[in-house]
Amino acid sequence: MSIRILLTGGTIDKLYSVEEGELGFEESHVEEMLDRANVTAEIVVEELMLKDSLDISENEREQILQACEACDEECVLITHGTDTMVETAELLGEAGIDKTIVLVGAMIPYTVRDSDAFFNLGFALSAVQLAPGGVYIAMNGMLFDWDNVSKNFDEGRFECIEDDSSG
């Protein structure tokens, strides 16, 4: 089973610039993370963009949708910023693509100490291989259905909109 990883950016791939005192992008860290974790699954990495999710336009969201539809892989993992991850998941979920699609991000960049990025990527990589077809968000050690998730900005975590004690 081959897995397509679509890179769109987000905090998971941000780098802190000491000179500028801010976070930005140079290149993705995902392939380094996969190597570091000694991942042996067959993976195809495709960089669509490296952007803060607040800067992703509706046209770019459509580009993500088209990339999901066009790829041969039935398992698709998307790195994405957490601020608008739910909106992208909603677009993909409503499209009804017959694949397993998992969006993942981080609250702390991979390159910063105590980041959640490495854990989140590993969890999402497992989820995309094990979950049935559908669109999901993998964050905080939980797998959320695209239509039952929201980001709690105050707590810095994702939560179910409706309590689902069965999952």
Coordinates of N, CA, C and O in Angstrom, one line a residue:
M1 N 0.8 -1.2 0.0 CA 0.0 0.0 0.0 C 0.9 1.2 0.0 O 1.7 1.4 0.9
S2 N 0.7 2.1 -1.0 CA 1.4 3.3 -1.1 C 0.6 4.5 -0.5 O -0.6 4.5 -0.5
I3 N 1.3 5.4 0.2 CA 0.7 6.5 0.8 C 1.2 7.8 0.1 O 2.4 8.0 0.0
R4 N 0.3 8.7 -0.2 CA 0.6 10.0 -0.7 C 0.6 11.0 0.4 O -0.4 11.1 1.1
I5 N 1.7 11.7 0.6 CA 1.7 12.8 1.6 C 1.7 14.1 0.8 O 2.6 14.4 0.0
L6 N 0.7 14.9 1.0 CA 0.6 16.2 0.4 C 1.0 17.3 1.4 O 0.4 17.4 2.5
L7 N 2.0 18.1 1.1 CA 2.5 19.1 2.0 C 1.9 20.4 1.6 O 1.9 20.9 0.5
T8 N 1.3 21.1 2.6 CA 0.7 22.4 2.4 C 1.3 23.4 3.3 O 1.0 24.6 3.2
G9 N 2.1 23.0 4.3 CA 2.7 23.9 5.2 C 2.1 23.8 6.6 O 1.8 22.7 7.1
G10 N 1.9 24.9 7.3 CA 1.4 24.9 8.6 C 2.6 24.9 9.6 O 3.8 24.8 9.2
T11 N 2.3 25.0 10.9 CA 3.3 25.1 11.9 C 4.2 23.9 11.9 O 5.4 24.0 12.3
I12 N 3.7 22.7 11.5 CA 4.6 21.5 11.5 C 5.9 21.8 10.8 O 6.9 21.2 11.1
D13 N 5.8 22.6 9.7 CA 7.0 22.9 8.9 C 7.6 24.2 9.1 O 8.5 24.6 8.3
K14 N 7.1 25.0 10.0 CA 7.7 26.3 10.2 C 9.1 26.2 10.9 O 9.4 25.3 11.6
L15 N 9.9 27.3 10.6 CA 11.2 27.4 11.2 C 11.3 28.7 11.9 O 10.9 29.7 11.3
Y16 N 11.9 28.7 13.1 CA 12.0 30.0 13.8 C 13.3 30.7 13.3 O 14.4 30.2 13.3
S17 N 13.1 32.0 12.8 CA 14.3 32.8 12.4 C 14.7 33.7 13.5 O 14.0 34.6 13.9
V18 N 15.9 33.4 14.0 CA 16.4 34.2 15.1 C 16.6 35.7 14.7 O 16.3 36.6 15.4
E19 N 17.1 35.8 13.4 CA 17.4 37.2 12.9 C 16.1 38.0 12.8 O 16.1 39.2 13.2
E20 N 15.0 37.4 12.3 CA 13.8 38.1 12.1 C 12.9 38.0 13.3 O 11.9 38.8 13.4
G21 N 13.1 37.1 14.2 CA 12.3 36.9 15.4 C 10.9 36.4 15.1 O 10.0 36.7 15.8
E22 N 10.8 35.6 14.0 CA 9.4 35.1 13.6 C 9.5 33.8 13.0 O 10.6 33.3 12.6
L23 N 8.4 33.1 12.8 CA 8.3 31.8 12.2 C 8.0 32.0 10.7 O 7.3 32.9 10.3
G24 N 8.7 31.1 9.9 CA 8.5 31.2 8.4 C 8.8 29.8 7.8 O 9.0 28.8 8.6
F25 N 8.9 29.8 6.5 CA 9.2 28.5 5.8 C 10.4 28.6 5.0 O 10.7 29.6 4.4
E26 N 11.2 27.5 5.0 CA 12.3 27.4 4.1 C 12.1 26.1 3.3 O 12.2 26.2 2.1
E27 N 11.9 25.0 4.0 CA 11.6 23.7 3.3 C 10.9 22.8 4.3 O 10.9 23.1 5.5
S28 N 10.3 21.8 3.8 CA 9.5 20.9 4.6 C 10.5 20.0 5.4 O 11.6 19.6 5.0
H29 N 10.1 19.6 6.6 CA 10.8 18.7 7.5 C 10.3 17.3 7.5 O 10.8 16.4 8.1
V30 N 9.2 17.1 6.7 CA 8.5 15.8 6.7 C 9.4 14.6 6.3 O 9.4 13.6 7.0
E31 N 10.1 14.8 5.2 CA 11.0 13.6 4.8 C 12.0 13.3 5.9 O 12.3 12.2 6.1
E32 N 12.6 14.4 6.5 CA 13.5 14.2 7.6 C 12.8 13.4 8.8 O 13.4 12.5 9.4
M33 N 11.6 13.8 9.1 CA 10.9 13.1 10.1 C 10.6 11.7 9.8 O 10.8 10.8 10.7
L34 N 10.2 11.4 8.6 CA 10.0 10.0 8.1 C 11.3 9.2 8.2 O 11.3 8.0 8.7
D35 N 12.4 9.8 7.8 CA 13.7 9.1 7.9 C 14.1 8.8 9.4 O 14.5 7.7 9.7
R36 N 13.9 9.8 10.2 CA 14.2 9.7 11.6 C 13.4 8.6 12.3 O 13.9 7.9 13.2
A37 N 12.2 8.5 11.8 CA 11.3 7.4 12.4 C 11.5 6.1 11.8 O 10.9 5.1 12.2
N38 N 12.4 6.0 10.8 CA 12.7 4.7 10.1 C 11.4 4.1 9.5 O 11.2 2.9 9.5
V39 N 10.6 5.0 8.9 CA 9.4 4.6 8.3 C 9.7 3.7 7.0 O 10.5 4.2 6.2
T40 N 9.1 2.6 6.9 CA 9.4 1.7 5.8 C 8.2 1.6 4.8 O 8.3 0.9 3.8
A41 N 7.1 2.2 5.1 CA 6.0 2.2 4.2 C 6.4 2.9 2.9 O 7.2 3.8 2.9
E42 N 5.7 2.5 1.8 CA 6.0 3.2 0.5 C 5.2 4.5 0.5 O 4.0 4.6 0.6
I43 N 6.0 5.6 0.4 CA 5.5 6.9 0.5 C 5.9 7.8 -0.6 O 7.1 7.8 -1.0
V44 N 5.0 8.5 -1.2 CA 5.2 9.5 -2.2 C 4.9 10.9 -1.6 O 3.8 11.1 -1.1
V45 N 5.9 11.8 -1.5 CA 5.7 13.1 -0.9 C 5.6 14.1 -2.1 O 6.4 14.1 -3.0
E46 N 4.6 14.9 -2.0 CA 4.3 16.0 -3.0 C 4.1 17.3 -2.3 O 3.2 17.4 -1.5
E47 N 4.9 18.3 -2.6 CA 4.8 19.6 -2.0 C 3.8 20.4 -2.9 O 4.1 20.7 -4.0
L48 N 2.7 20.8 -2.3 CA 1.8 21.7 -3.0 C 2.1 23.1 -2.7 O 2.0 24.0 -3.6
M49 N 2.4 23.4 -1.5 CA 2.7 24.8 -1.0 C 3.3 24.7 0.4 O 3.1 23.6 1.1
L50 N 3.9 25.7 0.9 CA 4.3 25.8 2.3 C 3.8 27.1 2.8 O 4.5 28.1 2.6
K51 N 2.6 27.1 3.4 CA 2.0 28.3 3.8 C 1.3 28.2 5.1 O 1.0 27.1 5.5
D52 N 1.2 29.3 5.8 CA 0.4 29.3 7.0 C -1.0 29.1 6.5 O -1.5 29.7 5.5
S53 N -1.8 28.3 7.3 CA -3.2 28.0 6.8 C -4.1 29.2 6.7 O -5.0 29.2 5.9
L54 N -3.8 30.3 7.5 CA -4.6 31.5 7.4 C -4.4 32.2 6.0 O -5.2 33.0 5.6
D55 N -3.3 31.8 5.3 CA -3.0 32.4 4.0 C -3.4 31.6 2.9 O -3.1 31.9 1.7
I56 N -4.0 30.4 3.1 CA -4.4 29.5 2.0 C -5.7 30.1 1.5 O -6.7 30.3 2.2
S57 N -5.7 30.3 0.2 CA -6.9 30.8 -0.5 C -7.9 29.7 -0.9 O -7.5 28.5 -0.8
E58 N -9.1 30.1 -1.3 CA -10.1 29.1 -1.7 C -9.6 28.3 -2.9 O -9.8 27.1 -3.1
N59 N -8.9 29.0 -3.8 CA -8.3 28.4 -5.0 C -7.2 27.4 -4.6 O -7.1 26.3 -5.2
E60 N -6.4 27.7 -3.6 CA -5.4 26.7 -3.1 C -6.1 25.5 -2.4 O -5.6 24.4 -2.5
R61 N -7.2 25.8 -1.7 CA -8.0 24.6 -1.1 C -8.5 23.7 -2.2 O -8.4 22.5 -2.1
E62 N -8.9 24.3 -3.3 CA -9.4 23.5 -4.5 C -8.2 22.7 -5.1 O -8.4 21.6 -5.5
Q63 N -7.0 23.3 -5.0 CA -5.8 22.6 -5.5 C -5.5 21.4 -4.6 O -5.1 20.3 -5.2
I64 N -5.7 21.5 -3.4 CA -5.6 20.4 -2.4 C -6.6 19.3 -2.8 O -6.2 18.1 -2.9
L65 N -7.8 19.7 -3.0 CA -8.9 18.8 -3.4 C -8.5 18.0 -4.7 O -8.6 16.8 -4.8
Q66 N -8.1 18.8 -5.7 CA -7.7 18.2 -7.0 C -6.6 17.2 -6.9 O -6.5 16.2 -7.5
A67 N -5.6 17.6 -6.0 CA -4.4 16.7 -5.8 C -4.9 15.3 -5.2 O -4.4 14.3 -5.5
C68 N -5.9 15.4 -4.2 CA -6.4 14.2 -3.6 C -7.1 13.4 -4.7 O -7.0 12.1 -4.7
E69 N -7.9 14.0 -5.5 CA -8.7 13.3 -6.5 C -7.8 12.7 -7.6 O -8.0 11.6 -8.1
A70 N -6.7 13.4 -7.9 CA -5.8 13.0 -9.1 C -4.8 11.9 -8.7 O -4.4 11.1 -9.6
C71 N -4.4 11.8 -7.5 CA -3.4 10.8 -7.1 C -3.9 9.4 -7.2 O -5.1 9.1 -7.0
D72 N -3.0 8.5 -7.5 CA -3.4 7.1 -7.6 C -3.6 6.4 -6.2 O -4.3 5.4 -6.1
E73 N -2.9 6.9 -5.2 CA -3.0 6.3 -3.9 C -4.3 6.4 -3.3 O -5.0 7.4 -3.4
E74 N -4.7 5.4 -2.5 CA -6.0 5.4 -1.8 C -5.9 6.0 -0.4 O -6.9 6.2 0.3
C75 N -4.6 6.1 0.1 CA -4.4 6.7 1.4 C -3.6 8.0 1.2 O -2.5 8.0 0.6
V76 N -4.2 9.1 1.7 CA -3.6 10.4 1.5 C -3.5 11.1 2.8 O -4.5 11.2 3.6
L77 N -2.3 11.6 3.1 CA -2.0 12.3 4.4 C -1.7 13.7 3.9 O -0.9 13.9 3.0
I78 N -2.3 14.7 4.6 CA -2.1 16.1 4.2 C -1.5 16.8 5.5 O -2.2 16.9 6.5
T79 N -0.3 17.4 5.3 CA 0.1 18.3 6.4 C -0.5 19.7 6.2 O -0.6 20.2 5.0
H80 N -1.0 20.3 7.3 CA -1.8 21.5 7.1 C -1.7 22.3 8.4 O -1.6 21.7 9.5
G81 N -1.8 23.6 8.3 CA -1.9 24.4 9.5 C -3.2 24.2 10.2 O -4.2 23.9 9.6
T82 N -3.2 24.3 11.5 CA -4.3 24.0 12.4 C -5.4 25.0 12.3 O -6.6 24.7 12.6
D83 N -5.1 26.3 12.0 CA -6.1 27.3 12.1 C -7.3 27.2 11.1 O -8.4 27.5 11.4
T84 N -7.0 26.6 9.9 CA -8.1 26.4 9.0 C -8.1 25.0 8.5 O -8.8 24.7 7.4
M85 N -7.6 24.1 9.2 CA -7.6 22.6 8.9 C -9.0 22.1 8.8 O -9.3 21.3 7.9
V86 N -9.9 22.6 9.7 CA -11.3 22.1 9.6 C -12.0 22.5 8.3 O -12.7 21.7 7.7
E87 N -11.7 23.7 7.8 CA -12.3 24.2 6.6 C -11.9 23.3 5.4 O -12.7 22.9 4.6
T88 N -10.6 23.0 5.4 CA -10.1 22.1 4.3 C -10.7 20.7 4.4 O -11.1 20.1 3.4
A89 N -10.7 20.2 5.6 CA -11.3 18.9 5.8 C -12.8 18.9 5.4 O -13.3 17.9 4.8
E90 N -13.5 19.9 5.6 CA -14.9 20.0 5.2 C -15.0 20.0 3.7 O -15.9 19.3 3.2
L91 N -14.2 20.7 3.0 CA -14.2 20.7 1.5 C -14.0 19.3 1.0 O -14.7 18.9 0.1
L92 N -13.0 18.7 1.6 CA -12.7 17.3 1.1 C -13.8 16.3 1.5 O -14.1 15.5 0.7
G93 N -14.3 16.4 2.7 CA -15.4 15.5 3.1 C -16.6 15.7 2.3 O -17.2 14.7 1.9
E94 N -17.0 16.9 1.9 CA -18.2 17.1 1.1 C -18.0 16.7 -0.3 O -19.0 16.4 -1.0
A95 N -16.8 16.5 -0.8 CA -16.5 16.1 -2.1 C -16.7 14.6 -2.3 O -16.9 14.1 -3.4
G96 N -16.7 13.9 -1.2 CA -17.1 12.4 -1.2 C -16.0 11.6 -1.9 O -16.4 10.6 -2.6
I97 N -14.8 11.9 -1.8 CA -13.7 11.2 -2.5 C -13.6 9.8 -1.9 O -13.6 9.6 -0.6
D98 N -13.5 8.8 -2.7 CA -13.4 7.4 -2.2 C -12.0 7.0 -1.9 O -11.4 6.1 -2.5
K99 N -11.5 7.6 -0.8 CA -10.1 7.4 -0.3 C -10.1 7.6 1.2 O -11.1 8.2 1.7
T100 N -9.1 7.2 1.8 CA -8.9 7.6 3.2 C -7.9 8.8 3.2 O -6.8 8.7 2.8
I101 N -8.4 9.9 3.7 CA -7.6 11.2 3.7 C -7.5 11.7 5.2 O -8.6 11.8 5.9
V102 N -6.3 11.9 5.6 CA -6.1 12.4 7.0 C -5.3 13.7 7.0 O -4.2 13.7 6.3
L103 N -5.8 14.7 7.6 CA -5.1 15.9 7.8 C -4.4 16.0 9.1 O -5.0 15.5 10.1
V104 N -3.2 16.5 9.1 CA -2.4 16.5 10.4 C -1.6 17.8 10.4 O -1.2 18.4 9.4
G105 N -1.3 18.3 11.6 CA -0.5 19.5 11.8 C 0.1 19.4 13.2 O 0.3 18.4 13.8
A106 N 0.5 20.6 13.6 CA 1.2 20.7 14.9 C 0.9 22.1 15.5 O 0.7 23.0 14.8
M107 N 1.0 22.1 16.8 CA 0.8 23.4 17.5 C 2.2 24.0 17.7 O 2.3 25.3 17.9
I108 N 3.2 23.2 17.7 CA 4.6 23.7 17.9 C 5.4 23.2 16.8 O 5.4 22.0 16.5
P109 N 6.2 24.0 16.1 CA 7.0 23.5 15.0 C 7.9 22.4 15.3 O 8.4 22.3 16.4
Y110 N 8.1 21.5 14.3 CA 9.0 20.3 14.5 C 10.4 20.7 15.0 O 11.0 20.0 15.8
T111 N 10.9 21.8 14.6 CA 12.3 22.2 15.0 C 12.4 22.8 16.4 O 13.5 23.1 16.8
V112 N 11.3 23.0 17.0 CA 11.3 23.6 18.4 C 11.1 22.5 19.4 O 10.4 21.5 19.3
R113 N 11.9 22.6 20.5 CA 11.9 21.6 21.6 C 10.5 21.4 22.1 O 9.7 22.3 22.2
D114 N 10.2 20.1 22.4 CA 8.9 19.7 22.9 C 7.7 19.9 21.9 O 6.6 20.0 22.3
S115 N 8.1 19.8 20.6 CA 7.1 19.9 19.6 C 6.2 18.7 19.6 O 6.6 17.6 19.9
D116 N 4.9 18.8 19.2 CA 4.0 17.7 19.0 C 4.0 17.2 17.6 O 3.4 16.2 17.3
A117 N 4.8 17.8 16.7 CA 4.8 17.4 15.3 C 5.2 16.0 15.0 O 4.6 15.3 14.2
F118 N 6.3 15.5 15.7 CA 6.8 14.2 15.4 C 5.7 13.1 15.8 O 5.4 12.2 15.0
F119 N 5.1 13.3 17.0 CA 4.1 12.4 17.4 C 2.9 12.4 16.5 O 2.3 11.4 16.1
N120 N 2.4 13.7 16.2 CA 1.2 13.8 15.3 C 1.4 13.2 14.0 O 0.5 12.5 13.5
L121 N 2.6 13.3 13.4 CA 2.8 12.7 12.1 C 2.8 11.2 12.2 O 2.2 10.5 11.3
G122 N 3.4 10.6 13.2 CA 3.4 9.2 13.3 C 2.0 8.7 13.6 O 1.6 7.7 13.0
F123 N 1.2 9.4 14.4 CA -0.1 9.0 14.6 C -1.0 9.0 13.4 O -1.7 8.1 13.0
A124 N -0.8 10.1 12.6 CA -1.6 10.3 11.4 C -1.2 9.2 10.3 O -2.0 8.7 9.6
L125 N 0.1 8.9 10.3 CA 0.6 7.9 9.3 C -0.1 6.5 9.6 O -0.4 5.8 8.7
S126 N -0.2 6.2 10.9 CA -0.9 5.0 11.3 C -2.4 5.1 10.9 O -3.0 4.1 10.4
A127 N -3.0 6.2 11.3 CA -4.4 6.4 11.1 C -4.8 6.2 9.6 O -5.8 5.6 9.3
V128 N -4.0 6.8 8.7 CA -4.3 6.8 7.3 C -4.3 5.4 6.7 O -5.0 5.0 5.8
Q129 N -3.5 4.5 7.4 CA -3.4 3.1 6.9 C -4.5 2.2 7.5 O -4.9 1.2 7.0
L130 N -5.1 2.6 8.7 CA -6.0 1.8 9.4 C -7.5 2.2 9.3 O -8.4 1.4 9.5
A131 N -7.7 3.5 9.1 CA -9.1 4.0 9.1 C -9.8 3.6 7.9 O -9.2 3.5 6.8
P132 N -11.1 3.4 7.9 CA -11.9 3.2 6.7 C -11.9 4.4 5.9 O -11.6 5.5 6.3
G133 N -12.4 4.3 4.6 CA -12.5 5.5 3.7 C -13.2 6.6 4.4 O -14.2 6.4 5.1
G134 N -12.7 7.8 4.1 CA -13.3 9.0 4.7 C -12.3 10.1 4.9 O -11.1 9.9 4.5
V135 N -12.7 11.2 5.4 CA -11.8 12.3 5.7 C -11.8 12.5 7.2 O -12.8 12.6 7.9
Y136 N -10.5 12.7 7.7 CA -10.3 12.8 9.1 C -9.3 13.8 9.5 O -8.5 14.2 8.6
I137 N -9.3 14.3 10.7 CA -8.2 15.1 11.3 C -7.6 14.3 12.4 O -8.3 13.8 13.3
A138 N -6.2 14.2 12.3 CA -5.5 13.5 13.4 C -4.7 14.5 14.2 O -3.7 15.0 13.7
M139 N -5.2 14.8 15.4 CA -4.5 15.7 16.3 C -4.7 15.3 17.7 O -5.7 14.7 18.1
N140 N -3.8 15.6 18.6 CA -3.9 15.4 20.0 C -4.1 13.9 20.3 O -4.8 13.6 21.3
G141 N -3.6 13.0 19.5 CA -3.8 11.5 19.8 C -5.2 11.1 19.5 O -5.5 10.0 20.0
M142 N -5.9 11.8 18.8 CA -7.3 11.5 18.5 C -7.5 11.6 17.0 O -6.9 12.4 16.3
L143 N -8.5 10.7 16.5 CA -8.8 10.8 15.1 C -10.3 11.3 15.0 O -11.2 10.6 15.5
F144 N -10.5 12.4 14.4 CA -11.8 13.1 14.3 C -12.4 13.0 12.9 O -11.7 13.2 11.9
D145 N -13.7 12.7 12.8 CA -14.4 12.7 11.6 C -14.4 14.2 11.1 O -14.6 15.1 12.0
W146 N -14.3 14.4 9.8 CA -14.3 15.8 9.3 C -15.5 16.6 9.7 O -15.4 17.9 9.8
D147 N -16.6 16.0 9.9 CA -17.8 16.8 10.2 C -18.2 16.8 11.7 O -19.3 17.2 12.0
N148 N -17.3 16.4 12.5 CA -17.5 16.4 13.9 C -16.2 16.8 14.7 O -15.8 16.1 15.6
V149 N -15.7 17.9 14.3 CA -14.4 18.4 14.9 C -14.3 19.9 14.8 O -14.9 20.5 13.9
S150 N -13.8 20.5 15.8 CA -13.5 21.9 15.9 C -12.2 22.1 16.6 O -11.8 21.3 17.4
K151 N -11.5 23.2 16.3 CA -10.3 23.6 17.1 C -10.7 24.5 18.2 O -11.4 25.5 18.0
N152 N -10.3 24.1 19.4 CA -10.5 24.9 20.6 C -9.3 25.8 20.7 O -8.3 25.4 21.2
F153 N -9.4 27.0 20.3 CA -8.3 27.9 20.2 C -7.8 28.3 21.6 O -6.6 28.5 21.8
D154 N -8.7 28.4 22.6 CA -8.3 28.7 24.0 C -7.5 27.6 24.6 O -6.5 27.9 25.3
E155 N -7.8 26.3 24.3 CA -7.1 25.2 24.9 C -6.0 24.7 24.0 O -5.2 23.9 24.5
G156 N -6.0 25.1 22.8 CA -4.9 24.7 21.8 C -5.0 23.2 21.5 O -4.0 22.5 21.4
R157 N -6.3 22.8 21.3 CA -6.5 21.4 20.9 C -7.7 21.2 20.1 O -8.6 22.1 20.0
F158 N -7.9 20.0 19.5 CA -9.0 19.7 18.7 C -10.0 18.9 19.5 O -9.6 18.1 20.4
E159 N -11.3 19.1 19.2 CA -12.3 18.4 20.0 C -13.5 18.0 19.1 O -13.7 18.6 18.1
C160 N -14.3 17.0 19.6 CA -15.5 16.7 18.9 C -16.5 17.8 19.1 O -16.6 18.3 20.2
I161 N -17.3 18.1 18.1 CA -18.4 19.0 18.2 C -19.5 18.4 19.1 O -20.0 19.0 20.0
E162 N -19.8 17.2 18.7 CA -20.8 16.4 19.5 C -20.1 15.3 20.2 O -19.3 14.6 19.6
D163 N -20.5 15.1 21.4 CA -19.9 14.0 22.2 C -20.3 12.7 21.6 O -21.5 12.4 21.4
D164 N -19.3 11.9 21.2 CA -19.5 10.5 20.6 C -18.8 9.5 21.5 O -17.7 9.2 21.3
S165 N -19.5 9.0 22.5 CA -18.9 8.1 23.5 C -18.5 6.8 22.8 O -17.9 5.9 23.5
S166 N -19.0 6.5 21.6 CA -18.7 5.2 21.0 C -17.3 5.2 20.3 O -16.8 4.2 20.0
G167 N -16.7 6.4 20.1 CA -15.4 6.4 19.4 C -14.4 7.1 20.2 O -13.3 7.1 20.3

